[in-house]
Amino acid sequence: LTGEVEVLHTARVREDWQGGKNDLRVRQGESVDIVRVKNNPEGRWLARNMNGEYGYVSNICVDVDYEEIKRKARSSAPPPLPPPVHEDEDVYDDVGGDTLSSSLNVSSEVYDDVDHVIPDDFPLPPPEIWYAQ
């Protein structure tokens, strides 16, 4: 790794992991920083332990709080920009719009968090964990 390292998430080690020569040896209960989840060997994430050592850990030996990831994604998302204002365009009032929508039984439900569930760069949990929840 070169340059500044961005920590995607801090995970708790669920079980000891010895791994091979490029793997990070971790113990149950230890916390590790997950720094890369893509472009790794299959089933492994690049992690850093609290001593600053880097290596791969099995993604099934660590617990990641996916609710925390959702909260971070929502809080870090910039607010949407307002639509541009064009002064040379005509302005039309929506006369009777409420009457029309009520006669068509149009639902006014709003789903604020549909687009901000889990960031695209953070994969879903492995199937073993996903189905256990």
CSV table of C-alpha atoms in Angstrom, one decimal:
chain,number,residue,atom,x,y,z
A,1,LEU,CA,0.0,0.0,0.0
A,2,THR,CA,1.2,3.5,-0.7
A,3,GLY,CA,-0.2,6.9,0.3
A,4,GLU,CA,-2.9,7.5,2.9
A,5,VAL,CA,-4.9,4.4,3.9
A,6,GLU,CA,-8.7,4.8,4.3
A,7,VAL,CA,-10.3,2.6,6.9
A,8,LEU,CA,-13.6,1.3,5.5
A,9,HIS,CA,-14.7,-0.2,8.8
A,10,THR,CA,-13.4,-1.6,12.1
A,11,ALA,CA,-14.3,-5.3,12.6
A,12,ARG,CA,-14.1,-7.6,15.5
A,13,VAL,CA,-12.4,-11.0,15.0
A,14,ARG,CA,-14.8,-13.8,15.6
A,15,GLU,CA,-12.3,-16.6,15.6
A,16,ASP,CA,-8.5,-17.0,15.4
A,17,TRP,CA,-7.0,-16.8,11.9
A,18,GLN,CA,-3.5,-18.0,11.1
A,19,GLY,CA,-3.6,-17.8,7.3
A,20,GLY,CA,-0.6,-18.1,5.0
A,21,LYS,CA,2.3,-15.8,4.2
A,22,ASN,CA,0.3,-12.8,3.0
A,23,ASP,CA,-2.3,-13.2,5.7
A,24,LEU,CA,-2.7,-11.3,9.0
A,25,ARG,CA,-2.6,-13.5,12.1
A,26,VAL,CA,-5.5,-12.4,14.3
A,27,ARG,CA,-7.0,-13.6,17.6
A,28,GLN,CA,-10.6,-13.9,18.7
A,29,GLY,CA,-11.9,-10.6,20.2
A,30,GLU,CA,-9.2,-8.5,18.5
A,31,SER,CA,-10.2,-5.4,16.5
A,32,VAL,CA,-8.9,-4.9,13.0
A,33,ASP,CA,-9.3,-2.1,10.4
A,34,ILE,CA,-10.7,-3.3,7.1
A,35,VAL,CA,-8.9,-1.2,4.5
A,36,ARG,CA,-9.8,-3.0,1.2
A,37,VAL,CA,-12.6,-5.3,0.2
A,38,LYS,CA,-12.1,-5.5,-3.5
A,39,ASN,CA,-9.2,-6.8,-5.6
A,40,ASN,CA,-8.2,-9.2,-2.9
A,41,PRO,CA,-7.9,-13.0,-3.0
A,42,GLU,CA,-11.4,-14.5,-3.0
A,43,GLY,CA,-13.0,-14.6,0.4
A,44,ARG,CA,-10.5,-12.3,2.0
A,45,TRP,CA,-10.2,-8.6,2.9
A,46,LEU,CA,-7.1,-6.5,3.5
A,47,ALA,CA,-6.9,-5.6,7.1
A,48,ARG,CA,-4.6,-3.8,9.6
A,49,ASN,CA,-4.2,-4.8,13.2
A,50,MET,CA,-3.8,-2.4,16.1
A,51,ASN,CA,0.1,-2.9,15.8
A,52,GLY,CA,-0.1,-1.4,12.2
A,53,GLU,CA,0.6,-4.8,10.5
A,54,TYR,CA,-1.2,-5.5,7.2
A,55,GLY,CA,-2.4,-8.7,5.7
A,56,TYR,CA,-5.5,-10.6,4.5
A,57,VAL,CA,-8.1,-12.0,6.8
A,58,SER,CA,-10.9,-14.4,5.9
A,59,ASN,CA,-14.2,-12.4,5.6
A,60,ILE,CA,-15.9,-15.1,7.6
A,61,CYS,CA,-13.6,-14.9,10.7
A,62,VAL,CA,-14.6,-11.2,11.4
A,63,ASP,CA,-17.9,-9.6,12.4
A,64,VAL,CA,-18.8,-6.4,10.6
A,65,ASP,CA,-21.6,-4.2,11.8
A,66,TYR,CA,-23.5,-3.6,8.6
A,67,GLU,CA,-26.0,-1.3,10.3
A,68,GLU,CA,-23.1,0.9,11.2
A,69,ILE,CA,-22.0,1.0,7.6
A,70,LYS,CA,-25.5,2.1,6.6
A,71,ARG,CA,-25.5,4.8,9.2
A,72,LYS,CA,-22.1,6.1,8.0
A,73,ALA,CA,-23.2,6.1,4.4
A,74,ARG,CA,-26.3,8.1,5.2
A,75,SER,CA,-24.4,10.6,7.3
A,76,SER,CA,-21.6,11.1,4.8
A,77,ALA,CA,-23.8,11.5,1.7
A,78,PRO,CA,-23.9,15.1,0.6
A,79,PRO,CA,-27.4,16.7,0.5
A,80,PRO,CA,-29.0,16.7,-3.0
A,81,LEU,CA,-28.4,19.9,-5.0
A,82,PRO,CA,-31.5,22.1,-5.7
A,83,PRO,CA,-32.7,22.1,-9.3
A,84,PRO,CA,-31.2,24.9,-11.4
A,85,VAL,CA,-33.3,28.0,-11.7
A,86,HIS,CA,-33.8,29.4,-15.3
A,87,GLU,CA,-35.1,32.9,-15.2
A,88,ASP,CA,-36.1,33.0,-18.8
A,89,GLU,CA,-38.5,30.1,-18.6
A,90,ASP,CA,-42.3,30.5,-18.1
A,91,VAL,CA,-43.6,29.6,-14.6
A,92,TYR,CA,-46.8,27.4,-14.4
A,93,ASP,CA,-48.8,26.9,-11.3
A,94,ASP,CA,-50.2,23.4,-10.6
A,95,VAL,CA,-53.9,24.3,-10.3
A,96,GLY,CA,-56.0,21.5,-8.9
A,97,GLY,CA,-53.1,19.1,-8.6
A,98,ASP,CA,-54.3,17.8,-5.2
A,99,THR,CA,-57.7,17.0,-6.6
A,100,LEU,CA,-56.2,15.0,-9.5
A,101,SER,CA,-53.8,13.0,-7.3
A,102,SER,CA,-56.5,12.2,-4.7
A,103,SER,CA,-58.9,11.0,-7.4
A,104,LEU,CA,-56.2,8.6,-8.8
A,105,ASN,CA,-55.3,7.2,-5.3
A,106,VAL,CA,-51.6,8.2,-5.8
A,107,SER,CA,-49.5,7.3,-2.8
A,108,SER,CA,-47.4,10.0,-1.3
A,109,GLU,CA,-45.0,7.6,0.5
A,110,VAL,CA,-41.3,8.7,0.4
A,111,TYR,CA,-38.4,6.3,0.8
A,112,ASP,CA,-35.5,8.4,1.9
A,113,ASP,CA,-32.9,5.7,2.5
A,114,VAL,CA,-33.5,3.5,-0.6
A,115,ASP,CA,-30.4,4.9,-2.4
A,116,HIS,CA,-28.2,4.9,0.7
A,117,VAL,CA,-28.3,1.4,2.0
A,118,ILE,CA,-24.7,0.0,1.8
A,119,PRO,CA,-22.0,1.7,-0.2
A,120,ASP,CA,-21.2,0.0,-3.6
A,121,ASP,CA,-17.6,-0.5,-2.6
A,122,PHE,CA,-18.5,-2.6,0.5
A,123,PRO,CA,-19.7,-6.1,-0.3
A,124,LEU,CA,-22.6,-7.9,1.3
A,125,PRO,CA,-21.6,-10.3,4.1
A,126,PRO,CA,-20.6,-13.8,3.1
A,127,PRO,CA,-23.6,-16.2,2.6
A,128,GLU,CA,-22.8,-18.0,5.9
A,129,ILE,CA,-23.3,-14.8,7.8
A,130,TRP,CA,-26.1,-13.3,5.7
A,131,TYR,CA,-28.4,-16.3,6.2
A,132,ALA,CA,-27.7,-16.6,9.9
A,133,GLN,CA,-29.2,-13.2,10.7
